[in-house]
Each structure stands twice: as C-alpha cells, then as structure tokens.
Short mmCIF file of C-alpha atoms and ligand atoms in Angstrom, two decimals:
data_model
loop_
_atom_site.label_atom_id
_atom_site.label_comp_id
_atom_site.label_asym_id
_atom_site.label_seq_id
_atom_site.Cartn_x
_atom_site.Cartn_y
_atom_site.Cartn_z
CA MET V 22 118.49 118.83 119.29
CA ALA V 23 116.98 118.09 115.89
CA GLU V 24 113.48 116.56 115.94
CA MET V 25 113.69 112.89 114.93
CA VAL V 26 111.38 110.59 112.95
CA ARG V 27 111.23 106.81 113.54
CA LYS V 28 111.40 104.94 110.22
CA SER V 29 112.14 101.42 111.44
CA SER V 30 110.59 99.88 114.58
CA VAL V 31 112.78 98.03 117.11
CA ASP V 32 111.51 94.59 116.03
CA GLU V 33 112.19 95.58 112.41
CA ILE V 34 115.81 96.56 113.28
CA ILE V 35 116.46 93.27 115.17
CA ASN V 36 114.85 91.22 112.40
CA HIS V 37 116.93 93.00 109.74
CA TRP V 38 120.14 92.10 111.62
CA LEU V 39 119.01 88.46 111.82
CA LEU V 40 118.14 88.46 108.10
CA ALA V 41 121.37 90.18 107.07
CA GLY V 42 123.59 88.19 109.44
CA SER V 43 122.16 84.82 108.51
CA CYS V 44 122.22 85.67 104.79
CA ILE V 45 125.90 86.66 104.85
CA LEU V 46 126.97 83.61 106.93
CA LEU V 47 124.94 81.37 104.59
CA ALA V 48 126.75 82.85 101.59
CA LEU V 49 130.13 82.39 103.30
CA THR V 50 129.51 78.75 104.28
CA GLY V 51 127.81 78.05 100.93
CA PHE V 52 130.92 79.35 99.09
CA ALA V 53 133.09 77.21 101.38
CA PHE V 54 131.21 74.05 100.22
CA LEU V 55 131.29 75.09 96.56
CA PHE V 56 134.95 75.93 96.39
CA HIS V 57 136.25 73.55 99.10
CA LEU V 58 137.56 76.36 101.28
CA ASP V 59 139.29 74.22 104.00
CA GLY V 60 140.24 77.36 105.98
CA VAL V 61 136.59 78.43 106.39
CA ALA V 62 135.43 74.86 107.16
CA GLY V 63 138.21 74.66 109.76
CA VAL V 64 136.72 77.61 111.65
CA PHE V 65 133.56 75.54 112.15
CA GLY V 66 135.47 72.39 113.09
CA GLY V 67 135.08 70.67 109.73
CA TYR V 68 132.65 70.30 106.79
CA ASN V 69 130.12 68.18 108.75
CA VAL V 70 129.59 70.73 111.47
CA MET V 71 129.57 73.54 108.88
CA LYS V 72 126.80 71.68 107.03
CA ASP V 73 124.66 71.60 110.19
CA VAL V 74 125.42 75.29 110.81
CA HIS V 75 124.45 76.12 107.24
CA ASN V 76 121.14 74.21 107.54
CA TRP V 77 120.09 75.86 110.80
CA LEU V 78 121.16 79.31 109.59
CA GLY V 79 118.79 78.60 106.69
CA VAL V 80 115.99 78.06 109.22
CA ILE V 81 116.80 81.38 110.92
CA PHE V 82 116.93 83.12 107.53
CA ALA V 83 113.56 81.64 106.42
CA LEU V 84 111.80 82.60 109.70
CA SER V 85 113.27 86.09 109.54
CA LEU V 86 112.18 86.50 105.92
CA LEU V 87 108.66 85.40 106.90
CA TYR V 88 108.62 87.90 109.77
CA SER V 89 109.91 90.73 107.50
CA MET V 90 106.67 90.42 105.48
CA ARG V 91 104.77 92.30 108.21
CA HIS V 92 107.08 95.25 107.61
CA TYR V 93 107.50 95.45 103.84
CA LEU V 94 105.13 93.16 101.90
CA LYS V 95 102.14 95.55 101.65
CA ASP V 96 104.29 98.50 100.49
CA ALA V 97 106.17 96.29 98.02
CA PHE V 98 102.97 95.71 96.06
CA GLU V 99 101.80 99.34 95.90
CA TYR V 100 103.03 101.61 93.06
CA ASP V 101 101.62 105.02 92.15
CA ALA V 102 102.25 107.41 89.23
CA ASP V 103 105.34 108.93 90.93
CA ASP V 104 106.78 105.42 91.32
CA LEU V 105 106.33 104.78 87.57
CA GLN V 106 107.98 108.09 86.82
CA TRP V 107 110.84 107.09 89.18
CA PHE V 108 111.47 104.04 86.88
CA LYS V 109 111.53 106.36 83.82
CA VAL V 110 114.27 108.53 85.30
CA ALA V 111 116.01 105.43 86.79
CA GLY V 112 115.71 106.91 90.29
CA GLY V 113 118.06 109.75 89.23
CA TYR V 114 121.03 107.34 89.59
CA LEU V 115 122.13 107.71 85.96
CA SER V 116 121.91 111.50 85.60
CA HIS V 117 121.77 114.50 87.89
CA LYS V 118 119.86 116.48 85.27
CA VAL V 119 116.56 114.54 85.59
CA LYS V 120 113.86 115.45 88.09
CA VAL V 121 113.23 112.68 90.59
CA PRO V 122 109.53 112.58 91.68
CA PRO V 123 108.64 112.78 95.39
CA MET V 124 108.82 109.45 97.19
CA GLY V 125 106.83 107.67 99.92
CA LYS V 126 108.38 105.53 102.68
CA TYR V 127 110.16 103.25 100.21
CA ASN V 128 111.20 103.93 96.65
CA PRO V 129 110.25 101.50 93.88
CA GLY V 130 113.81 100.16 93.70
CA GLN V 131 113.56 99.11 97.37
CA LYS V 132 110.13 97.57 96.78
CA LEU V 133 111.34 95.52 93.85
CA TYR V 134 114.45 94.55 95.79
CA TYR V 135 112.21 93.22 98.55
CA LEU V 136 110.09 91.20 96.12
CA ALA V 137 113.26 89.75 94.52
CA ILE V 138 114.57 88.73 98.00
CA VAL V 139 111.19 87.11 98.84
CA ALA V 140 111.04 85.18 95.58
CA ALA V 141 114.67 84.08 95.72
CA GLY V 142 114.32 83.41 99.46
CA ILE V 143 111.40 81.05 98.96
CA ALA V 144 113.24 79.21 96.15
CA ILE V 145 116.49 78.89 98.08
CA THR V 146 114.69 77.72 101.26
CA ALA V 147 112.51 75.16 99.50
CA SER V 148 115.46 73.72 97.56
CA GLY V 149 117.64 73.77 100.70
CA LEU V 150 114.98 71.74 102.58
CA GLY V 151 114.84 69.35 99.62
CA MET V 152 118.58 68.72 99.87
CA TRP V 153 118.44 68.46 103.66
CA LEU V 154 115.47 66.14 104.04
CA MET V 155 115.26 64.15 100.80
CA LYS V 156 118.87 63.05 100.29
CA ASP V 157 117.80 59.61 98.94
CA ASP V 158 115.76 61.01 96.06
CA ALA V 159 118.17 61.64 93.17
CA THR V 160 115.66 63.69 91.16
CA VAL V 161 114.82 65.98 94.09
CA MET V 162 118.56 66.38 94.77
CA MET V 163 119.32 67.30 91.17
CA TYR V 164 116.57 69.91 90.85
CA SER V 165 117.20 71.25 94.38
CA HIS V 166 120.88 71.87 93.56
CA LEU V 167 119.95 73.65 90.36
CA ILE V 168 117.31 75.87 91.98
CA HIS V 169 119.52 76.58 95.02
CA ASN V 170 122.32 77.82 92.76
CA LEU V 171 120.04 79.88 90.48
CA ALA V 172 118.35 81.53 93.47
CA PHE V 173 121.77 82.30 94.92
CA VAL V 174 122.71 84.20 91.74
CA ILE V 175 119.84 86.63 92.53
CA PHE V 176 121.21 87.18 96.05
CA ALA V 177 124.75 87.57 94.69
CA ILE V 178 123.61 90.38 92.41
CA ALA V 179 120.98 92.08 94.60
CA VAL V 180 122.52 92.04 98.08
CA PRO V 181 125.87 93.76 97.28
CA VAL V 182 123.96 96.54 95.40
CA HIS V 183 121.64 96.86 98.49
CA ILE V 184 124.60 97.08 100.90
CA TYR V 185 126.30 99.70 98.70
CA LEU V 186 123.10 101.79 98.51
CA GLY V 187 122.57 101.45 102.26
CA THR V 188 126.09 102.66 103.07
CA LEU V 189 128.53 104.40 100.71
CA ALA V 190 126.04 105.63 98.06
CA ASN V 191 123.68 107.26 100.56
CA PRO V 192 125.68 108.48 103.59
CA GLY V 193 123.57 108.46 106.76
CA THR V 194 121.33 105.57 105.64
CA PHE V 195 123.24 102.98 107.65
CA LYS V 196 122.03 104.72 110.83
CA LEU V 197 118.52 103.47 109.96
CA MET V 198 119.80 99.91 110.46
CA VAL V 199 121.04 100.78 113.94
CA SER V 200 118.72 103.37 115.52
CA GLY V 201 115.86 103.30 112.99
CA THR V 202 115.52 107.07 113.25
CA LEU V 203 116.47 110.12 111.15
CA PRO V 204 116.15 113.89 111.52
CA LEU V 205 112.70 115.26 110.56
CA GLU V 206 114.20 117.67 108.00
CA GLU V 207 116.00 114.80 106.25
CA ALA V 208 112.82 112.68 106.29
CA LYS V 209 110.85 115.53 104.72
CA ARG V 210 113.44 115.83 101.94
CA ARG V 211 113.78 112.10 101.27
CA TYR V 212 110.23 110.81 101.88
CA PRO V 213 107.88 113.82 101.47
CA LYS V 214 104.78 111.76 100.63
CA TRP V 215 105.27 109.54 103.69
CA MET V 216 105.79 112.57 105.95
CA LYS V 217 102.60 114.17 104.52
CA ALA V 218 100.66 110.97 105.18
CA GLU V 219 101.97 110.99 108.77
CA GLY V 220 100.91 114.64 109.22
CA ARG V 221 104.50 115.77 109.82
CA MET V 222 104.54 118.34 106.97
C1 LIG M 309 125.14 94.14 105.98
C2 LIG M 309 124.89 95.14 105.27
C3 LIG M 309 123.53 95.74 105.11
C4 LIG M 309 123.20 97.04 105.20
C5 LIG M 309 124.17 98.18 105.54
C6 LIG M 309 121.79 97.18 105.01
C7 LIG M 309 121.07 98.37 105.10
C8 LIG M 309 119.69 98.48 105.09
C9 LIG M 309 118.94 99.66 105.40
C10 LIG M 309 119.56 100.98 105.85
C11 LIG M 309 117.62 99.38 105.21
C12 LIG M 309 116.44 100.33 105.42
C13 LIG M 309 116.17 101.10 104.22
C14 LIG M 309 115.11 102.17 104.43
O1 LIG M 309 114.30 102.03 105.34
O2 LIG M 309 115.08 103.12 103.62
C15 LIG M 309 117.56 98.02 104.77
C16 LIG M 309 116.34 97.36 104.44
C17 LIG M 309 116.30 96.03 104.01
N1 LIG M 309 117.34 95.14 103.95
FE1 LIG M 309 119.30 95.52 104.34
N2 LIG M 309 121.24 95.97 104.71
C18 LIG M 309 122.28 95.04 104.75
C19 LIG M 309 122.18 93.68 104.50
C20 LIG M 309 121.02 93.06 104.05
C21 LIG M 309 121.01 91.66 103.62
C22 LIG M 309 122.20 90.68 103.65
C23 LIG M 309 119.73 91.40 103.30
C24 LIG M 309 119.37 90.01 102.80
C25 LIG M 309 118.31 89.57 102.43
C26 LIG M 309 118.94 92.59 103.51
C27 LIG M 309 117.60 92.77 103.26
C28 LIG M 309 116.86 93.91 103.48
C29 LIG M 309 115.43 94.07 103.22
C30 LIG M 309 114.57 92.96 102.68
C31 LIG M 309 115.10 95.38 103.57
C32 LIG M 309 113.73 96.06 103.50
C33 LIG M 309 113.21 96.65 102.27
C34 LIG M 309 114.11 97.35 101.29
O3 LIG M 309 114.98 98.19 101.65
O4 LIG M 309 113.91 97.05 100.15
N3 LIG M 309 119.80 93.60 103.97
N4 LIG M 309 118.77 97.47 104.72
#
C-alpha cells in the first residue's frame, strides 16, 4: 500500500462540502428568481418558500466561509519568489515548454481564488442581508441589488474554473475533496516545498 499524506483535515472536508453545496444551491435559486424559472421554484413549493431557503442557505454559506478562514486565510496572504515566478509562467497552463517553479501547499492561483471568494463572499452576504432585513429602505435595496449582482459575476467566473481545475484538468484532485489524502510520491511531486517543510522529503 502506498504511503499517504493528509492534505485536508476532516473538518476542512466537511466545511468545503457545506461551502460548495450552499454556493451551488444559492446560484440555482438565485437564477430561478432572476429568470423566473417556475420549474425550479415549483421544486421548493413556490417562490416564497424558495426565498426563505435562499436566505438561510446564505447564512450557511457565510458561516462556512468564515470557518474556512482558519484553513486558508494565512496561506492566501503569503507569496514567495517561486510564487511570483509561477505568475510569470502562468502556472504552466499556457505552455508545456516553460519551467514551473516548485510549489508549497497551495499555488498562487488557489490563493488568489480564495481571496476573490472571500471578497465576493463578504459583498454578496452583506448585500443579501440588506435586501433581507431592510426591505423598506429603497436606497439600501437599490445598492444591495447592484452589489449582489456584481459579486455574483465574480462567483460565476471563478467557481466554474475552480471546479474544472479540481476535476477534469487535474485528474485525482477530486479525491482531496472526499478523503483529503493523496499518495506521498504524488505529494512530493506536486507540493515539494510543503513536503520539505513537513520533513517528508
Ligand atoms: C462542486 C465542485 C467542486 C470541486 C470538485 C471542488 C474541489 C476542490 C478541491 C479538490 C479543493 C482542494 C484543493 C487543494 O487542496 O489543492 C478545493 C478547495 C477549495 N474550494 Fe472547492 N470544489 C468545488 C466547489 C467549490 C465551490 C462551489 C466553492 C465556492 C465558494 C469552493 C471553494 C473552495 C475554496 C475556497 C477552497 C480552498 C482554497 C483553494 O483551493 O483556493 N469549491 N476545492
């Protein structure tokens, strides 16, 4: 049996499923409001119930995003010379001829993705609460709608790319979302600096 390395803790895996699940259901119900998708609203028993479901999913999403900070926030703010070089070669995604520098636990693309999700997550939560709790204030409603939709654009661009990179583009990565572990040899190849820091190579 190959020796395994744990990359994601159990609480991290559960929290990622909550974050991902709530995010996708929020997008689905949000689209149903925007484009009057009666079929989707029907699944929830009508638009009123779907609105309550959307609001409370937003609460789950916000709490889960807050909790995720203990896993990723510190890393997301730390960039070294290899990370800067990674940007210069675009992570090796645009050409196989470039040399991709050795990486730590997360590559700079993942770190920036996380910061984008945090920024857009705060904006979409605050504006959602504005629409939920301050319905009588026309100015708050107007700005909240605007911010909610702009923040959603960031999710609509970033999340599909993230899902593609976590599945089809990097076979094997999806297993991290389920078991949180990967073979030591693979970890050494993909995250050499992290493995060195952990004393595993
Ligand atoms: C449903 C399909 C999804 C798949 C297959 C997926 C896959 C993954 C995997 C494998 C990781 C760990 C990466 C690593 O440790 O190297 C990860 C991390 C993460 N995922 Fe997802 N994910 C999905 C959906 C989402 C959604 C909808 C969100 C919404 C916000 C999200 C947010 C995050 C964040 C914030 C991280 C941590 C840091 C990062 O990779 O930048 N994921 N995901």
